[in-house]
């Protein structure tokens, strides 16, 4: 029997989510090795395979907003603990650890700035902060970013990434879907443009609210985008999932999003769209 | 003849007493004995036991009541509270999703649009209704009916009872996320009164997709949650058997939802739950619905819409800290 058993030495297991750390990173698609410094300089896109790693929210703002024009808003909002929630650790501890790890107070950075000269109100979600799950602060900051667009008569851009609603804030997280969507109704009725940029992954409660409501919806390549998680769908339906299910490419082919845009081209594309939609916006100073 | 009953674990002491009572009644009839005193004693004990059990129901036990297979469903309330219901089918695009029903009806003599999530009573009906889990076309049908209500100035009454929107390949392909998002956005500014009531399960985004309203009501033993207790347990405790703990932690019961400012009023159920006396439940539902609908109907359109926006706008708990 022992002849066919596994060899005793163990294989080294690498958790995908733990990378990139250290000096170099392996492309999850091709196994290509790339130096972190090079990856950083390339906006976290692997040069050959063009695999898009998550980009930190502040770097995303650098990528999209003209140098020196970004003014951050609502940076001082922090979540309460309305449910006094504890799972493997208390929510307050989980928050503190996430804050220490990321240097951010919650999963959204928002503010105003110029995109190729055009004033915009922008909110960017940061997946490294508790999976960019949406609790009260995320909902509030996105709502304020939308309302700011309404006040200043400028377009609103939200760069989405999220595992969904933040369970630790329970039903209050669910209500952020209503809050953000209601604000978007007002923005839309005022004739102001809203562009949703979907990055890997954008799921569940975020997808079933502001991420799906863009006048234009743009996704980065090969992002996972959907409502229910693929594992849940597989377990519920006992069905094999189609190839590329819930990828950006899948959504584009089903007519659910407008474009797939490479990270390096994103700013140019956004600028063109904003230029086309500027009739209702305030004239740029 | 009494209908076949389904007994939950914590209802069993009541069932034992009921069986004793039935046995006593049968034997007294057969033997012509006067056992009225004994019968009265057991009846009192039944009430006492019910009171004791229901006074200390855990959140998880309430979830069981909310999912009780004999609990009244949307169509039961529609039959009990409304007259002249005309069911209107389909989203005019793909197919008729029977997990959501809706149509015109009269409430206290006035026309309204009533929309509800509907579970099946039998296995066959449950397959047709997908166990109350709507697909995108269900939400799009609901939106079609709401826009019709807006056009003809009918208040909208929504009855919420779903474990959640259906997680399926087709649902994703037809963009269930967008269907829910659009409903939420459009309901936030629909120019007629909307009253939503959670009658059983308020399962996450699938519930919210027809629950943005001027007033959100909930039946005493219903629940409303961001995720099912089982789903939450599977993610946070890596084990679905921790669902009772998740049900407790998530604060999903009517009393907690009032405290959190999510619902406006709790509709009382009879002792033992809505399924033990659907008529009494319908009566207390009618009374609260009537009161809330007339209060919203008195508002000017602007006041109503501003109020609805503010209601959801202020939901959330956060602090401002100086850095």
Coordinates of C-alpha atoms in Angstrom, one line a residue, chain A:
Chain A
X1 CA 0.0 0.0 0.0
X2 CA 2.7 2.4 0.9
X3 CA 4.2 2.1 -2.5
X4 CA 1.4 4.3 -3.9
X5 CA 1.0 6.7 -1.1
X6 CA 2.2 10.3 -1.3
X7 CA 5.8 11.1 -0.6
X8 CA 6.4 12.2 2.9
X9 CA 8.0 15.5 2.1
X10 CA 5.5 18.3 1.9
X11 CA 5.0 20.8 -0.8
X12 CA 5.2 24.5 0.0
X13 CA 1.8 26.1 -0.2
X14 CA 1.6 29.7 -1.3
X15 CA -1.6 31.6 -0.6
X16 CA -2.4 33.6 -3.7
X17 CA -3.8 36.5 -1.7
X18 CA -0.6 36.8 0.2
X19 CA 1.3 37.9 -2.9
X20 CA 2.7 40.3 -3.8
X21 CA 5.2 40.6 -1.0
X22 CA 8.9 40.5 -1.0
X23 CA 11.0 41.4 -4.1
X24 CA 9.1 39.7 -6.8
X25 CA 5.7 38.5 -7.8
X26 CA 4.5 35.6 -9.9
X27 CA 1.8 36.2 -12.5
X28 CA -1.2 34.0 -11.5
X29 CA -1.9 33.4 -15.2
X30 CA 1.4 32.5 -16.8
X31 CA 3.7 32.0 -13.8
X32 CA 5.9 34.7 -15.2
X33 CA 8.2 36.3 -12.5
X34 CA 8.2 40.0 -12.3
X35 CA 10.0 42.4 -10.0
X36 CA 7.7 44.3 -7.7
X37 CA 9.3 47.6 -8.5
X38 CA 8.6 47.0 -12.2
X39 CA 5.1 45.9 -11.4
X40 CA 4.5 49.0 -9.3
X41 CA 5.8 51.2 -12.1
X42 CA 3.5 49.5 -14.5
X43 CA 0.4 50.2 -12.3
X44 CA 0.3 46.6 -11.1
X45 CA -0.2 45.2 -14.6
X46 CA 2.0 42.3 -15.6
X47 CA 3.7 43.5 -18.8
X48 CA 3.5 40.3 -20.9
X49 CA 0.3 38.6 -19.8
X50 CA -1.4 42.0 -19.0
X51 CA -2.8 40.5 -15.8
X52 CA -4.3 43.3 -13.7
X53 CA -3.5 43.0 -10.0
X54 CA -5.6 45.1 -7.6
X55 CA -4.4 48.7 -7.5
X56 CA -4.4 50.7 -4.2
X57 CA -7.0 53.4 -4.2
X58 CA -4.4 56.2 -3.9
X59 CA -2.4 54.9 -6.8
X60 CA -5.6 54.7 -8.8
X61 CA -6.2 58.4 -8.1
X62 CA -2.7 59.2 -9.3
X63 CA -3.4 57.2 -12.4
X64 CA -6.7 59.0 -13.2
X65 CA -6.5 62.5 -11.7
X66 CA -4.3 65.3 -13.0
X67 CA -1.2 65.9 -10.8
X68 CA -1.8 68.3 -8.0
X69 CA -5.6 68.7 -8.6
X70 CA -6.9 66.0 -6.2
X71 CA -8.6 67.3 -3.0
X72 CA -9.6 64.6 -0.6
X73 CA -13.0 64.8 1.1
X74 CA -14.5 63.0 4.1
X75 CA -11.2 61.5 5.0
X76 CA -12.1 61.6 8.7
X77 CA -15.1 59.3 8.6
X78 CA -14.8 56.0 10.6
X79 CA -17.3 53.2 11.1
X80 CA -19.1 52.7 14.4
X81 CA -19.9 49.2 15.7
X82 CA -23.7 49.4 15.8
X83 CA -24.2 45.6 16.2
X84 CA -21.3 45.1 18.6
X85 CA -20.3 42.3 16.2
X86 CA -17.8 39.6 17.0
X87 CA -16.9 36.7 14.8
X88 CA -13.4 35.2 15.0
X89 CA -12.5 38.7 16.4
X90 CA -14.5 41.8 17.4
X91 CA -15.3 44.1 14.5
X92 CA -13.5 46.9 16.3
X93 CA -10.3 44.9 16.3
X94 CA -10.8 43.9 12.7
X95 CA -11.2 47.5 11.8
X96 CA -8.1 48.6 13.7
X97 CA -6.0 45.9 12.1
X98 CA -7.3 46.8 8.6
X99 CA -6.5 50.5 9.3
X100 CA -3.0 49.6 10.4
X101 CA -2.4 47.3 7.5
X102 CA -3.6 49.8 4.8
X103 CA -3.0 53.2 6.4
X104 CA -6.6 54.1 5.4
X105 CA -9.7 54.6 7.6
X106 CA -12.1 52.6 5.5
X107 CA -12.4 51.1 2.0
X108 CA -13.1 54.2 0.0
X109 CA -11.0 57.3 -0.9
X110 CA -13.1 60.1 -2.3
X111 CA -12.7 63.7 -3.4
X112 CA -12.6 66.1 -6.3
X113 CA -10.1 66.8 -8.9
X114 CA -9.5 67.2 -12.6
X115 CA -9.4 64.4 -15.2
X116 CA -7.6 65.7 -18.3
X117 CA -8.7 69.1 -17.3
X118 CA -12.3 68.3 -16.6
X119 CA -13.6 68.6 -13.0
X120 CA -14.9 65.4 -11.5
X121 CA -16.1 64.0 -8.2
X122 CA -14.4 60.6 -7.8
X123 CA -14.6 57.7 -5.3
X124 CA -12.2 54.8 -5.4
X125 CA -12.7 51.5 -3.5
X126 CA -9.7 49.7 -2.0
X127 CA -9.9 45.9 -2.0
X128 CA -7.1 45.6 0.5
X129 CA -9.4 47.0 3.2
X130 CA -11.6 44.1 4.4
X131 CA -12.3 43.1 0.8
X132 CA -13.7 46.6 0.1
X133 CA -16.9 45.4 1.7
X134 CA -19.6 48.1 2.0
X135 CA -20.5 49.3 5.4
X136 CA -21.8 52.7 6.6
X137 CA -18.7 54.6 5.8
X138 CA -18.3 53.2 2.3
X139 CA -22.0 54.0 1.6
X140 CA -21.8 57.4 3.1
X141 CA -18.6 58.5 1.3
X142 CA -19.9 57.3 -2.1
X143 CA -23.3 59.0 -1.5
X144 CA -21.4 62.2 -0.6
X145 CA -19.3 61.9 -3.7
X146 CA -22.5 61.7 -5.8
X147 CA -24.1 64.6 -4.0
X148 CA -20.9 66.6 -4.5
X149 CA -21.2 66.0 -8.2
X150 CA -24.8 67.3 -8.0
X151 CA -23.8 70.4 -6.1
X152 CA -20.8 71.2 -8.3
X153 CA -22.5 70.1 -11.5
X154 CA -19.7 67.8 -12.4
X155 CA -19.5 64.1 -13.5
X156 CA -19.1 61.4 -10.9
X157 CA -16.8 58.4 -11.3
X158 CA -16.8 55.5 -9.0
X159 CA -14.0 52.9 -9.3
X160 CA -15.6 49.8 -7.8
X161 CA -14.1 46.7 -6.2
X162 CA -15.9 44.8 -3.5
X163 CA -16.8 41.4 -2.1
X164 CA -20.2 42.9 -1.2
X165 CA -21.9 44.3 1.8
X166 CA -20.0 44.3 5.1
X167 CA -21.7 41.6 7.2
X168 CA -20.3 43.0 10.5
X169 CA -22.6 46.0 10.1
X170 CA -25.6 43.8 9.2
X171 CA -28.7 45.4 7.8
X172 CA -27.2 48.9 7.9
X173 CA -24.8 47.7 5.2
X174 CA -27.7 46.5 3.0
X175 CA -29.3 50.0 3.3
X176 CA -26.2 51.6 1.8
X177 CA -27.4 50.1 -1.5
X178 CA -30.6 52.2 -1.2
X179 CA -28.7 55.3 -0.1
X180 CA -26.2 55.3 -2.9
X181 CA -28.8 54.4 -5.6
X182 CA -31.2 57.1 -4.5
X183 CA -28.4 59.7 -4.8
X184 CA -27.7 58.4 -8.3
X185 CA -31.3 58.9 -9.2
X186 CA -31.0 62.6 -8.3
X187 CA -27.7 62.9 -10.2
X188 CA -29.3 61.3 -13.3
X189 CA -32.4 63.4 -13.1
X190 CA -30.1 66.5 -13.1
X191 CA -28.5 65.3 -16.4
X192 CA -25.1 64.7 -14.9
X193 CA -23.0 61.8 -16.1
X194 CA -22.0 58.9 -13.8
X195 CA -19.4 56.4 -15.0
X196 CA -18.8 53.1 -13.1
X197 CA -15.4 51.5 -13.5
X198 CA -15.5 47.8 -12.4
X199 CA -12.3 46.2 -11.2
X200 CA -11.5 42.7 -9.9
X201 CA -13.7 41.7 -8.1
X202 CA -17.0 43.6 -8.0
X203 CA -19.7 41.5 -6.5
X204 CA -23.0 41.2 -4.6
X205 CA -24.4 44.3 -2.8
X206 CA -22.1 46.7 -4.6
X207 CA -22.9 45.2 -8.0
X208 CA -26.6 45.3 -7.1
X209 CA -26.5 49.0 -6.5
X210 CA -24.1 51.8 -7.8
X211 CA -21.8 49.5 -9.8
X212 CA -24.6 48.6 -12.1
X213 CA -26.1 52.0 -12.5
X214 CA -23.5 53.8 -14.6
X215 CA -24.6 55.7 -17.7
X216 CA -21.5 54.0 -18.9
X217 CA -20.0 50.9 -17.3
X218 CA -16.4 50.1 -18.0
X219 CA -14.6 47.0 -16.7
X220 CA -10.9 46.2 -16.5
X221 CA -9.9 43.0 -18.3
X222 CA -10.7 39.6 -16.7
X223 CA -12.3 41.0 -13.6
X224 CA -14.7 38.9 -11.7
X225 CA -18.1 40.7 -11.8
X226 CA -21.4 39.4 -10.6
X227 CA -24.2 39.2 -8.0
X228 CA -23.9 35.7 -6.5
X229 CA -20.5 34.2 -6.0
X230 CA -19.5 31.4 -8.4
X231 CA -19.2 28.8 -5.6
X232 CA -22.7 29.6 -4.3
X233 CA -24.1 29.3 -7.8
X234 CA -22.4 26.0 -8.3
X235 CA -23.6 24.6 -5.0
X236 CA -27.2 25.8 -5.5
X237 CA -27.6 24.7 -9.1
X238 CA -25.4 21.6 -9.1
X239 CA -24.5 22.9 -12.6
X240 CA -21.1 23.4 -14.2
X241 CA -20.4 27.0 -14.8
X242 CA -19.7 28.1 -18.4
X243 CA -16.1 29.0 -19.4
X244 CA -15.2 32.5 -18.3
X245 CA -18.4 32.9 -16.3
X246 CA -18.7 36.3 -14.6
X247 CA -15.6 37.6 -16.2
X248 CA -15.5 41.1 -17.8
X249 CA -15.4 39.4 -21.2
X250 CA -18.5 37.3 -20.4
X251 CA -20.4 40.3 -19.3
X252 CA -19.4 42.3 -22.4
X253 CA -20.6 39.4 -24.6
X254 CA -23.9 39.2 -22.8
X255 CA -24.4 43.0 -23.3
X256 CA -24.2 43.9 -19.6
X257 CA -21.3 46.4 -19.8
X258 CA -20.1 48.9 -22.3
X259 CA -16.4 48.4 -22.7
X260 CA -13.4 46.5 -21.4
X261 CA -10.5 48.9 -21.0
X262 CA -6.8 48.2 -20.1
X263 CA -5.7 50.1 -17.0
X264 CA -3.1 52.1 -19.0
X265 CA -5.8 53.4 -21.3
X266 CA -8.4 54.1 -18.7
X267 CA -7.8 57.8 -18.3
X268 CA -7.9 58.5 -22.0
X269 CA -11.2 56.7 -22.4
X270 CA -12.8 58.4 -19.4
X271 CA -11.7 61.8 -20.8
X272 CA -13.3 61.1 -24.2
X273 CA -16.6 60.0 -22.6
X274 CA -16.7 63.0 -20.2
X275 CA -16.0 65.2 -23.2
X276 CA -19.1 63.8 -24.9
X277 CA -21.3 64.1 -21.9
X278 CA -20.3 67.6 -20.8
X279 CA -23.5 69.5 -21.9
X280 CA -25.1 69.5 -18.5
X281 CA -21.9 70.1 -16.5
X282 CA -20.6 73.3 -15.2
X283 CA -18.0 74.9 -17.4
X284 CA -14.5 74.1 -16.3
X285 CA -12.7 77.0 -14.8

